[in-house]
PDB file of C-alpha atoms in Angstrom:
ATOM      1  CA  UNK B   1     -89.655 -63.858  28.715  1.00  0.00           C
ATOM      2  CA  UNK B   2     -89.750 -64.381  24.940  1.00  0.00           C
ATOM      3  CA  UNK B   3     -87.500 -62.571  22.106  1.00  0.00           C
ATOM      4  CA  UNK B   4     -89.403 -61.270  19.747  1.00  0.00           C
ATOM      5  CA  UNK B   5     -88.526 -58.895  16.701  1.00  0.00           C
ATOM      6  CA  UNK B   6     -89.985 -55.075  16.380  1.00  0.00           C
ATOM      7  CA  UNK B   7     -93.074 -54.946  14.205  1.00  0.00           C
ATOM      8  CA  UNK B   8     -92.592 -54.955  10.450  1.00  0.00           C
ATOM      9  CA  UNK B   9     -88.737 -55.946  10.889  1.00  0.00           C
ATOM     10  CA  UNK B  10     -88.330 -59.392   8.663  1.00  0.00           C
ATOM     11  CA  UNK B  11     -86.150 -62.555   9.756  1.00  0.00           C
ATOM     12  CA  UNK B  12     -83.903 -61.153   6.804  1.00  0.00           C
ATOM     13  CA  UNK B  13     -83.619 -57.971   7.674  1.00  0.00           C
ATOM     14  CA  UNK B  14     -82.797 -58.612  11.420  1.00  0.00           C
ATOM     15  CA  UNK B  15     -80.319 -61.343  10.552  1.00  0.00           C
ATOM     16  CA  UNK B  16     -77.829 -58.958   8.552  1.00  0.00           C
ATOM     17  CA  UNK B  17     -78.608 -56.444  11.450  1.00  0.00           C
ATOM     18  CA  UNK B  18     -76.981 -59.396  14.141  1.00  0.00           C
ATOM     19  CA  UNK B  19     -74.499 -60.435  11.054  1.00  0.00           C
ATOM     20  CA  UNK B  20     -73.655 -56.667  11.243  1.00  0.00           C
ATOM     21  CA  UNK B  21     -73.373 -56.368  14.802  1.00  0.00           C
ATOM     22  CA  UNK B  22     -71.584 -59.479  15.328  1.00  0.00           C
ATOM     23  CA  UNK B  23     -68.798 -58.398  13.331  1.00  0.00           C
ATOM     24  CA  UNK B  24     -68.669 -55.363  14.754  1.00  0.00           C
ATOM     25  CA  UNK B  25     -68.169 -56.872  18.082  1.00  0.00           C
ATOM     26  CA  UNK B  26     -65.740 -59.280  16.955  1.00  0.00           C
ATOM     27  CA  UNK B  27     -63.261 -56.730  14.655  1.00  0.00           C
ATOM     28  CA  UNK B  28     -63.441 -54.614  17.882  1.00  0.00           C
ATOM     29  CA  UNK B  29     -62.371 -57.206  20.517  1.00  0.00           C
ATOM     30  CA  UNK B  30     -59.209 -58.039  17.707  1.00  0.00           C
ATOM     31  CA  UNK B  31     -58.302 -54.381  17.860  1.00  0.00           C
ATOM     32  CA  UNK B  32     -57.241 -54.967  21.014  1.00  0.00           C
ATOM     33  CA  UNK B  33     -54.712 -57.383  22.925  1.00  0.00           C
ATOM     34  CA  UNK B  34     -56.332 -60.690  23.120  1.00  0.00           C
ATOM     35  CA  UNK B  35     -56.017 -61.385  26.969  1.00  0.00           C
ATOM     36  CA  UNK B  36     -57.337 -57.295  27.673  1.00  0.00           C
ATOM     37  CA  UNK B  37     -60.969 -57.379  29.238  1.00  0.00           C
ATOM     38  CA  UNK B  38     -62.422 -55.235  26.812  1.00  0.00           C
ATOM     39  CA  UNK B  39     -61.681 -57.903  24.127  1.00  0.00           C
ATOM     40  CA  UNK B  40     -62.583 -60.395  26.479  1.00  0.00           C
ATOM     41  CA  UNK B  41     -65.849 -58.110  27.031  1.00  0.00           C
ATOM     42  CA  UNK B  42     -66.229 -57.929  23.303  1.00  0.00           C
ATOM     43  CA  UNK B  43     -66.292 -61.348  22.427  1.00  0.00           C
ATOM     44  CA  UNK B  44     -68.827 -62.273  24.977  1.00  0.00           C
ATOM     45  CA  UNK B  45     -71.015 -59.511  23.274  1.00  0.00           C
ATOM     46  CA  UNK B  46     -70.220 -60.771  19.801  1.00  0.00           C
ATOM     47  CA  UNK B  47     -71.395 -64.352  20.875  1.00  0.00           C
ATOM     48  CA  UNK B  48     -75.030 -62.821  22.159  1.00  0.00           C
ATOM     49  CA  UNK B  49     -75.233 -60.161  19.173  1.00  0.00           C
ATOM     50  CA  UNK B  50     -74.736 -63.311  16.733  1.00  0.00           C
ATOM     51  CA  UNK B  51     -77.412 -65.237  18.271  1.00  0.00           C
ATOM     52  CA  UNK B  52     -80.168 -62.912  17.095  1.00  0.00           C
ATOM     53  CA  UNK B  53     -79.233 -64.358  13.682  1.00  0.00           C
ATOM     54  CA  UNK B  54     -80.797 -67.545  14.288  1.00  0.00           C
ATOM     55  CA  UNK B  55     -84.032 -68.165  13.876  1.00  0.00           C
ATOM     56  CA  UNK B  56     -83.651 -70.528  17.089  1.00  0.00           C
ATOM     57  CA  UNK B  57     -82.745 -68.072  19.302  1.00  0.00           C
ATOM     58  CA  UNK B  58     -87.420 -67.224  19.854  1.00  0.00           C
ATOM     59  CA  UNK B  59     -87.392 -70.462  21.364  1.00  0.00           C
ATOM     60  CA  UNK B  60     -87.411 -70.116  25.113  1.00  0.00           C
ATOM     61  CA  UNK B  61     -84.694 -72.885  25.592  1.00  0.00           C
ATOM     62  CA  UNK B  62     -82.188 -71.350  23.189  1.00  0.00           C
ATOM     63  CA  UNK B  63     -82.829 -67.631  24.556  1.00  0.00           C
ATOM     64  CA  UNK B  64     -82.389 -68.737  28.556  1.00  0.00           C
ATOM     65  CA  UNK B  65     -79.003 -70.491  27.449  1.00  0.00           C
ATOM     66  CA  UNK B  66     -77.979 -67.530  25.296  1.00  0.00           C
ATOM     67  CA  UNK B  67     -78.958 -65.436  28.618  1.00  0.00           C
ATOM     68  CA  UNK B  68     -77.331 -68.041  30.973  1.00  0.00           C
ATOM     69  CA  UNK B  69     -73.834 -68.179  29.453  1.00  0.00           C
ATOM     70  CA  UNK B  70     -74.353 -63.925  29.043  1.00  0.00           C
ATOM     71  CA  UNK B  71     -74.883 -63.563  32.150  1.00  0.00           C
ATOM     72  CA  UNK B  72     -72.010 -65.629  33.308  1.00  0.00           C
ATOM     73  CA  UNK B  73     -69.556 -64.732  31.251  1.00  0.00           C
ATOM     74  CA  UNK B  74     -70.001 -61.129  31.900  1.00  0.00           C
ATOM     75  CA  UNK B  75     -69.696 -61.470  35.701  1.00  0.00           C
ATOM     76  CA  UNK B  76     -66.665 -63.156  35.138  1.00  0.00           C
ATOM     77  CA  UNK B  77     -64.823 -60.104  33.660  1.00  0.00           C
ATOM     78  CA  UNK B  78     -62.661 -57.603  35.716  1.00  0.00           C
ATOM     79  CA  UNK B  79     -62.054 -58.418  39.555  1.00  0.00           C
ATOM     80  CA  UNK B  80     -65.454 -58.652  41.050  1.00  0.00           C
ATOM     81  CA  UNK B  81     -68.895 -59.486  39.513  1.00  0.00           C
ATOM     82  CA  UNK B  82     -69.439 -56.263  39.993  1.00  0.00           C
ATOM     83  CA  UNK B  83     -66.419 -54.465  37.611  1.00  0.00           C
ATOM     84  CA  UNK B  84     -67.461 -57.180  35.192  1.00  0.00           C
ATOM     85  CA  UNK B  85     -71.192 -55.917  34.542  1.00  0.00           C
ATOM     86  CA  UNK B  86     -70.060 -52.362  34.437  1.00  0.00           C
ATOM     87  CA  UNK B  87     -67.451 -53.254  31.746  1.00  0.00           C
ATOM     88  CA  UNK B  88     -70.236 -55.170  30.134  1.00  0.00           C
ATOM     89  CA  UNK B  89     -72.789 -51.953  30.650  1.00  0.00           C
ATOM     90  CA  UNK B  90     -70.123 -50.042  28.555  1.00  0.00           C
ATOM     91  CA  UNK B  91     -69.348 -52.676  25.685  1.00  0.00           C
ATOM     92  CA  UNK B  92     -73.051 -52.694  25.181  1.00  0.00           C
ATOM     93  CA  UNK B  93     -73.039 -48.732  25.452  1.00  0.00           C
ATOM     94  CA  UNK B  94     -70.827 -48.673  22.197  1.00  0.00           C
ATOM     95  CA  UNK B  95     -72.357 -51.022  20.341  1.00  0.00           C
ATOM     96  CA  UNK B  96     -75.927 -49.453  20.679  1.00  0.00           C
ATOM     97  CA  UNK B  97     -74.315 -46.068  19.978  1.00  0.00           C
ATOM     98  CA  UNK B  98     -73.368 -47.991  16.651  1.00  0.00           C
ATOM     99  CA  UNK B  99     -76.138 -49.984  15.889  1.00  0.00           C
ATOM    100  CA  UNK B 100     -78.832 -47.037  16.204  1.00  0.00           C
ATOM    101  CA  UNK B 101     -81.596 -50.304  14.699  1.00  0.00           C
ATOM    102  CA  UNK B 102     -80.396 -52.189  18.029  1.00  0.00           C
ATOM    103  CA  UNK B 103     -83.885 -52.151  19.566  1.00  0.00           C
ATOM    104  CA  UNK B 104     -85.416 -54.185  16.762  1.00  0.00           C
ATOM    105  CA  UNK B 105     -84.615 -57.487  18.623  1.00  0.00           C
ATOM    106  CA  UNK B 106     -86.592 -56.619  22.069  1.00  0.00           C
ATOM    107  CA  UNK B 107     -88.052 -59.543  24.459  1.00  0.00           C
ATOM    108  CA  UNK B 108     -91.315 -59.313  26.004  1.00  0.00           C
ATOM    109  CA  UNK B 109     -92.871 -60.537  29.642  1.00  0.00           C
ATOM    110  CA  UNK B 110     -95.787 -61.726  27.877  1.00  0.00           C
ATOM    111  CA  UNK B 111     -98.591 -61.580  24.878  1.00  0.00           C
ATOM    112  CA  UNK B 112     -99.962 -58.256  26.316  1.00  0.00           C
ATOM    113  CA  UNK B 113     -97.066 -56.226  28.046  1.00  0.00           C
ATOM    114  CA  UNK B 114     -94.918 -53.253  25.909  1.00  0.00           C
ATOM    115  CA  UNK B 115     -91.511 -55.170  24.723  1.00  0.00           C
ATOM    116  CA  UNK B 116     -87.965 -53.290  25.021  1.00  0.00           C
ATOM    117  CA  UNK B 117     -84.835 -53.859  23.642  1.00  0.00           C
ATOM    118  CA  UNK B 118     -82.838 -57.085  24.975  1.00  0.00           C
ATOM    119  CA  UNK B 119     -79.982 -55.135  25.149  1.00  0.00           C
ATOM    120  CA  UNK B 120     -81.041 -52.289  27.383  1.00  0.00           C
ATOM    121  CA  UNK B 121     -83.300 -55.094  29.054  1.00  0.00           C
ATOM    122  CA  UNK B 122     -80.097 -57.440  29.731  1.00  0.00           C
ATOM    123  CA  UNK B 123     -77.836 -53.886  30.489  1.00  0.00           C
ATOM    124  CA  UNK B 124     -80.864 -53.274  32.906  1.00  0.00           C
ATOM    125  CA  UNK B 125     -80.647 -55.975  34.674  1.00  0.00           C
ATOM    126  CA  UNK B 126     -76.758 -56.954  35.139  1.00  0.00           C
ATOM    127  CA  UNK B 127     -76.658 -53.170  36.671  1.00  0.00           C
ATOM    128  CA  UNK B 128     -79.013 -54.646  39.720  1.00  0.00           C
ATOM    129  CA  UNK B 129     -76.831 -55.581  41.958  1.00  0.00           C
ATOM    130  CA  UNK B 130     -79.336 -58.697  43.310  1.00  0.00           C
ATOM    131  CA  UNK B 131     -79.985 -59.722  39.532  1.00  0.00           C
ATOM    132  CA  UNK B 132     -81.185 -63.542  39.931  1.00  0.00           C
ATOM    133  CA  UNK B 133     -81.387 -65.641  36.590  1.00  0.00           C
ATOM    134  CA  UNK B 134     -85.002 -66.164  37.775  1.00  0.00           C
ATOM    135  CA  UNK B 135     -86.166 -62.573  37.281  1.00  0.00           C
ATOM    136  CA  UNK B 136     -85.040 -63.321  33.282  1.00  0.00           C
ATOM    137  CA  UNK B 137     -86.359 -66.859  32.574  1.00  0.00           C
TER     138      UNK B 137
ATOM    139  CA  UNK V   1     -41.807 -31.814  47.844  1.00  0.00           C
ATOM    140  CA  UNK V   2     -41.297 -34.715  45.298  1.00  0.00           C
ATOM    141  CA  UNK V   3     -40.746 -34.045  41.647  1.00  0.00           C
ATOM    142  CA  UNK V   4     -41.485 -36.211  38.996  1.00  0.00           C
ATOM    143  CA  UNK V   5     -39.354 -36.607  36.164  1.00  0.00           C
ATOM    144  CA  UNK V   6     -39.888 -39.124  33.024  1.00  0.00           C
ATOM    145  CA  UNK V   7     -36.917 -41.339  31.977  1.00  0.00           C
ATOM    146  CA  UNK V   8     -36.380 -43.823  29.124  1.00  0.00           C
ATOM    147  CA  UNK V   9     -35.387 -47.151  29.787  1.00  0.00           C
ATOM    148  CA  UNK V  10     -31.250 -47.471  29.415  1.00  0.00           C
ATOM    149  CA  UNK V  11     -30.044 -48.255  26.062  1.00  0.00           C
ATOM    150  CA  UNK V  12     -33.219 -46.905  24.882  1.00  0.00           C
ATOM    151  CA  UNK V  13     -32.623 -44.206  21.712  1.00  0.00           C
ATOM    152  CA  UNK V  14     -34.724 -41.391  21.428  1.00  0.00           C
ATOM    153  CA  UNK V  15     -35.921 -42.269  17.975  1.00  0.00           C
ATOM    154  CA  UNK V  16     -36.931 -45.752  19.322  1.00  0.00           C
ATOM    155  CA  UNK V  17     -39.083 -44.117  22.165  1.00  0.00           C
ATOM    156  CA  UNK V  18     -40.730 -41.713  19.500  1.00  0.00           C
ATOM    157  CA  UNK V  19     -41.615 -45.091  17.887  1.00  0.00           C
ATOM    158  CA  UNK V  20     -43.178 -46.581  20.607  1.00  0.00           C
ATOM    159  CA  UNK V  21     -44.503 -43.292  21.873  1.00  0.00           C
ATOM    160  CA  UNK V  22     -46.093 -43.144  17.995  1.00  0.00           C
ATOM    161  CA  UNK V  23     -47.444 -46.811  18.176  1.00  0.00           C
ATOM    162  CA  UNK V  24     -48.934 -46.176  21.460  1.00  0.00           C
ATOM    163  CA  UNK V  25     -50.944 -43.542  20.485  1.00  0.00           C
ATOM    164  CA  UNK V  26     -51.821 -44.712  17.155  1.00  0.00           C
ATOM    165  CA  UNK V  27     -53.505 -47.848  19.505  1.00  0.00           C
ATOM    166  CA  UNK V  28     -55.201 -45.491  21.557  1.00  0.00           C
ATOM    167  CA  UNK V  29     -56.723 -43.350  17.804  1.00  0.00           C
ATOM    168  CA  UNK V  30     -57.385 -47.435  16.327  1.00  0.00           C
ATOM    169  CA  UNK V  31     -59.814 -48.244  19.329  1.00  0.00           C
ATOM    170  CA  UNK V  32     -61.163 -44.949  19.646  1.00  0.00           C
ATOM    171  CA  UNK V  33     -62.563 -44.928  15.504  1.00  0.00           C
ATOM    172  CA  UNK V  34     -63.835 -48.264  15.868  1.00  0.00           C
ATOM    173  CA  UNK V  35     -66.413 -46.656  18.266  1.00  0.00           C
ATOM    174  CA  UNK V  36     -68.883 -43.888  18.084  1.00  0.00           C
ATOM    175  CA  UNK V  37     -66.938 -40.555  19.888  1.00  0.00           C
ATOM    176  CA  UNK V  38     -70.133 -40.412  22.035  1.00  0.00           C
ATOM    177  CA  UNK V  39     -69.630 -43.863  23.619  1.00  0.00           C
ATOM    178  CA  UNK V  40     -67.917 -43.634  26.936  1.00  0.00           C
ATOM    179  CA  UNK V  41     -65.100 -46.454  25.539  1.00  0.00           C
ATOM    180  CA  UNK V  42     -63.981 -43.967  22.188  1.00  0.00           C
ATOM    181  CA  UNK V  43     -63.933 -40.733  24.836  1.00  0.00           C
ATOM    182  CA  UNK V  44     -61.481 -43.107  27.390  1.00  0.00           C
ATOM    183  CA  UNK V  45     -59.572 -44.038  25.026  1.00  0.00           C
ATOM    184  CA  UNK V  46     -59.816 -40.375  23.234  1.00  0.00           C
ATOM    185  CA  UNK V  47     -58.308 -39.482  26.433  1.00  0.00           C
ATOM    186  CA  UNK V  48     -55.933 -41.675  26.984  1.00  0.00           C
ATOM    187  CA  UNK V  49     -54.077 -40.843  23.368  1.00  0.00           C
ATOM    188  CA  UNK V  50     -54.309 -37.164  24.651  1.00  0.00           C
ATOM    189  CA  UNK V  51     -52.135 -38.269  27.913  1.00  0.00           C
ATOM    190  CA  UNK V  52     -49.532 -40.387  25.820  1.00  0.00           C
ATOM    191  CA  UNK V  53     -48.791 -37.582  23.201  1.00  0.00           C
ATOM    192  CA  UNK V  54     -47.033 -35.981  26.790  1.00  0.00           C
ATOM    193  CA  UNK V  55     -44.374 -39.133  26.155  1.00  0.00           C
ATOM    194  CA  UNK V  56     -43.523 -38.364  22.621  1.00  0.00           C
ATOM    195  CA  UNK V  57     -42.728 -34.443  23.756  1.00  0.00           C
ATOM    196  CA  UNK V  58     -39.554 -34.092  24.991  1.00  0.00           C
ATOM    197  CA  UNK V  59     -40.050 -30.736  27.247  1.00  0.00           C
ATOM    198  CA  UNK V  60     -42.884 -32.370  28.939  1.00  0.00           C
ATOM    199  CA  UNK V  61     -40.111 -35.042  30.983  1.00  0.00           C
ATOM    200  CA  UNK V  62     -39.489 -32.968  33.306  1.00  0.00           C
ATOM    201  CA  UNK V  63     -40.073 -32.185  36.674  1.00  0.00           C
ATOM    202  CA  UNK V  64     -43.842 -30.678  37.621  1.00  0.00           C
ATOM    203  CA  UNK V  65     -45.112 -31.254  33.935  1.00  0.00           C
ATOM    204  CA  UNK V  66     -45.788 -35.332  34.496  1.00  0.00           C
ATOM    205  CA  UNK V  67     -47.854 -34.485  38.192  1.00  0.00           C
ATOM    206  CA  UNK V  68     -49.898 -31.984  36.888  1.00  0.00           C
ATOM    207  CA  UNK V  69     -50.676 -33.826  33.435  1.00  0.00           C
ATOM    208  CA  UNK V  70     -51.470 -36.338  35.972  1.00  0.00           C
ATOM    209  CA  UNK V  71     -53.723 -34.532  37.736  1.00  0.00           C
ATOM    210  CA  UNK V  72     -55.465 -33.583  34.487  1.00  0.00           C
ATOM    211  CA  UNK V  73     -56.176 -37.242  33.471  1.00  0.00           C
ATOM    212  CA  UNK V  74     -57.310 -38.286  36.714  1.00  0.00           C
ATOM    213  CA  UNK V  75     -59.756 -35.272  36.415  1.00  0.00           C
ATOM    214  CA  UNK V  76     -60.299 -36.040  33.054  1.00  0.00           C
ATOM    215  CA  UNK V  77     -61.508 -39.386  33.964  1.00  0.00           C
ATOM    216  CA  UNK V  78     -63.943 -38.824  36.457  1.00  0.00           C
ATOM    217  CA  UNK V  79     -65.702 -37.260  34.115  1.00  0.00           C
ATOM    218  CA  UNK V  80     -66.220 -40.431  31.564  1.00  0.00           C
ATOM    219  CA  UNK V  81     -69.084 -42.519  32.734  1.00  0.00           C
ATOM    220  CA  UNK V  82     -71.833 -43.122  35.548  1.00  0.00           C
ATOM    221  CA  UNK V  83     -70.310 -41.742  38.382  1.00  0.00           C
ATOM    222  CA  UNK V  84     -66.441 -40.579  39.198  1.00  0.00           C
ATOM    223  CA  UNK V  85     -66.183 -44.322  40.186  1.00  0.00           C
ATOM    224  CA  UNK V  86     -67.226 -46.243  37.119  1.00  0.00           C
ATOM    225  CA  UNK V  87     -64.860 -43.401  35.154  1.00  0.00           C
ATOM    226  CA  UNK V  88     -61.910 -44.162  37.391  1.00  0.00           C
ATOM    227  CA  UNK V  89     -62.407 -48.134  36.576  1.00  0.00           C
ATOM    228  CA  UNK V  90     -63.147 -47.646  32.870  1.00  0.00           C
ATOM    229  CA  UNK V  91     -59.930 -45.377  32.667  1.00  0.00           C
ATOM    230  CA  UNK V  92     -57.544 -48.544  33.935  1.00  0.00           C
ATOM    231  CA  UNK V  93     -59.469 -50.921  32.012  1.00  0.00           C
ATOM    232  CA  UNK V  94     -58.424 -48.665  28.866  1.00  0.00           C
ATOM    233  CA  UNK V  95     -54.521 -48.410  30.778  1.00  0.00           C
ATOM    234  CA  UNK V  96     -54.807 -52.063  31.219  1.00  0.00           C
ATOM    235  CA  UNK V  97     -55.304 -52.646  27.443  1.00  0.00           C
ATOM    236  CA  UNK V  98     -52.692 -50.353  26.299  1.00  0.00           C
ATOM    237  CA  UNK V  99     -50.138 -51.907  28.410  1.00  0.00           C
ATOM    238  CA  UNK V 100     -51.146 -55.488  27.397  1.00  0.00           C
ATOM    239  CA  UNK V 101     -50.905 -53.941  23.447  1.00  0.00           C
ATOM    240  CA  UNK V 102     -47.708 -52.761  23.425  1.00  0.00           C
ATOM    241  CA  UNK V 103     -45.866 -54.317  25.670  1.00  0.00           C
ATOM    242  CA  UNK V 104     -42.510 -51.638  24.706  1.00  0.00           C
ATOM    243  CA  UNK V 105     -44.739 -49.347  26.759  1.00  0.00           C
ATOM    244  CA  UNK V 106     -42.528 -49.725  29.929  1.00  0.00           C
ATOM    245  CA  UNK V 107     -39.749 -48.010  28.325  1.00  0.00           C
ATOM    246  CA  UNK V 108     -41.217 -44.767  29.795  1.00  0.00           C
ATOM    247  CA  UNK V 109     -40.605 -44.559  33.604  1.00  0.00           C
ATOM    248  CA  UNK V 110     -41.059 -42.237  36.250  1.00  0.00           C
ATOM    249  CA  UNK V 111     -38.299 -41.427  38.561  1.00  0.00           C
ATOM    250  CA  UNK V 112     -38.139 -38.771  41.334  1.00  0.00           C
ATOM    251  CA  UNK V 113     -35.716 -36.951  40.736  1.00  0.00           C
ATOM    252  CA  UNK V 114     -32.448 -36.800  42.322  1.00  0.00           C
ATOM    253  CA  UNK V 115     -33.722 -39.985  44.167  1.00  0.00           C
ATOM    254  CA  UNK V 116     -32.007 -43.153  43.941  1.00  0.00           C
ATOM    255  CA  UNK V 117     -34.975 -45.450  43.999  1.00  0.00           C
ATOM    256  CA  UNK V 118     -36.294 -47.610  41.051  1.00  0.00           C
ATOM    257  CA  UNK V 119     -37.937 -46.163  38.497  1.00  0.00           C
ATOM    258  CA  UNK V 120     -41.880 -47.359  37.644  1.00  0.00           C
ATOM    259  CA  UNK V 121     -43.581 -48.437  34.273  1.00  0.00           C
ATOM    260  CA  UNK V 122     -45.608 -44.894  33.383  1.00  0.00           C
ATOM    261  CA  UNK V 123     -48.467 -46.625  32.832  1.00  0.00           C
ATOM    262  CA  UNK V 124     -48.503 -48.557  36.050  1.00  0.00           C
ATOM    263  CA  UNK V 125     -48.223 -45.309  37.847  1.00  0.00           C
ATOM    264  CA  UNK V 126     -51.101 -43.688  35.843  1.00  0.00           C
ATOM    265  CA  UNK V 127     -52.953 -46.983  37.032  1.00  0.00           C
ATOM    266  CA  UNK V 128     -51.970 -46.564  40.339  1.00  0.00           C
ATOM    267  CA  UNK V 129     -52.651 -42.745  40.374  1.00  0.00           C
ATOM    268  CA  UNK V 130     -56.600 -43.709  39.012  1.00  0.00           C
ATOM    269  CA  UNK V 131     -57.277 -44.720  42.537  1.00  0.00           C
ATOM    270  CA  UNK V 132     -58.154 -47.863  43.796  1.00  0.00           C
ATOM    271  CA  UNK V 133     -61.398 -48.911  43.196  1.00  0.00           C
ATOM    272  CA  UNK V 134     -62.685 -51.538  44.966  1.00  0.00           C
ATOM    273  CA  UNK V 135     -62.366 -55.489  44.112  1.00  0.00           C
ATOM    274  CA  UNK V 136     -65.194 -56.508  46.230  1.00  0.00           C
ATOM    275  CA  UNK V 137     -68.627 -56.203  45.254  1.00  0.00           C
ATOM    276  CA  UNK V 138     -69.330 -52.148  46.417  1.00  0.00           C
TER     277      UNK V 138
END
């Protein structure tokens, strides 16, 4: 799985998009009470959403981390793993309903398959309920 | 049957409740506009201001008007989201939040009336009344 950029976007143009995003996430999560999930939820997002930024974040290593601590972190939110990737499912909702140019950072299985958006992919794939860390890395 | 009434918490003025009544829902309108009002989050919390504007209105305390407001937002809820389920959750998350925002929240109560037991936090029994969904894995 490698995270790639849509055709045509630059590095520049996709790092004000994450700067953009990132804030976003973040002035939302201080609208509310610190210790509510949906900040909690928030922040988590704002910490992915600022990764596309960096130029690091296409290496494999990086992205799997990124994923890893995602993945984790989400999970951990509400009472169950389960409340926390529905929570998550509807943080990401908003922020694509903002962000219409979300689905210029997209990851791709390899050289030859279609790529989608990461955050649909990663929305995707916290909704199965036997998501492994295997089936993204 | 039961009747419902909602009281303020002693030594609690009217004009103070319209305050906190007025803060609540101006929390509710502040994390509503900081999302699209197509995202599931902006229509809870949409919502969720509708139901707390009941506080602020003094002929809506009584008996019978709290239930069926109630029953409205419950309704109301089901209706945000996946499934009734995933509405249900979202709606207490959005509770959750208020209550953790403004803490003066708990000066509404609900009391059954002519009843001599405690009265309850509004907003936990508007959590309480959004079902329980479960804490396991489902």
């Amino acid at each position: 799985m490698k995270f790639v950029l849509k055709n045509g976007v630059t590095r520049e143009q996709a790092a004000e998009l994450a700067k953009a995003m990132f804030e976003k996430c973040y002035s939302t999560s201080q609208t509310m009470a610190v210790n509510s999930e949906f900040s909690h939820a928030f922040r988590i997002l704002s910490g992915l959403v600022g990764a596309f930024a960096n130029i690091e974040f296409c290496e494999a290593e990086t992205f799997v981390q990124h994923v890893r601590l995602f993945s984790a972190a989400s999970q951990g939110l509400g009472r169950s793993r389960e409340e926390g990737r529905i929570l998550m499912h509807y943080c990401i909702n908003a922020i694509c309903e903002t962000f219409p140019d979300y689905s210029i950072f997209r990851v791709r299985n390899d050289s030859y398959s279609a790529s989608i958006p990461i955050l649909i992919y990663l929305d995707n794939w916290l909704a199965c309920e036997d998501s492994k860390l295997e089936d993204i890395v | 049957m039961m009747n419902w009434e909602i009281v303020l918490m002693s030594g609690v003025t009217e004009e103070q409740a319209n305050d906190i009544a007025t803060a609540m829902i101006q929390k509710c309108g502040e994390i509503a506009s900081t999302m699209p009002a197509s995202s599931s989050l902006s229509r809870a919390f949409t919502g969720l201001m509708n139901f707390v504007t009941i506080l602020a209105r003094k002929d809506s305390r009584k008996g019978g008007v709290v239930e069926r407001e109630m029953e409205k937002f419950v309704e109301l809820a089901e209706t945000i989201g996946r499934d009734s389920i995933e509405g249900r959750l979202l709606m207490k998350t959005c509770v959750k939040t208020l209550n953790r925002a403004i803490a003066d929240a708990k000066v509404f109560r609900i009391k059954v009336e002519n009843d001599f037991m405690d009265s309850v936090p509004i907003l936990t029994v508007l959590y309480r009344q959004l079902g329980w969904v479960k804490a396991v894995e489902y």
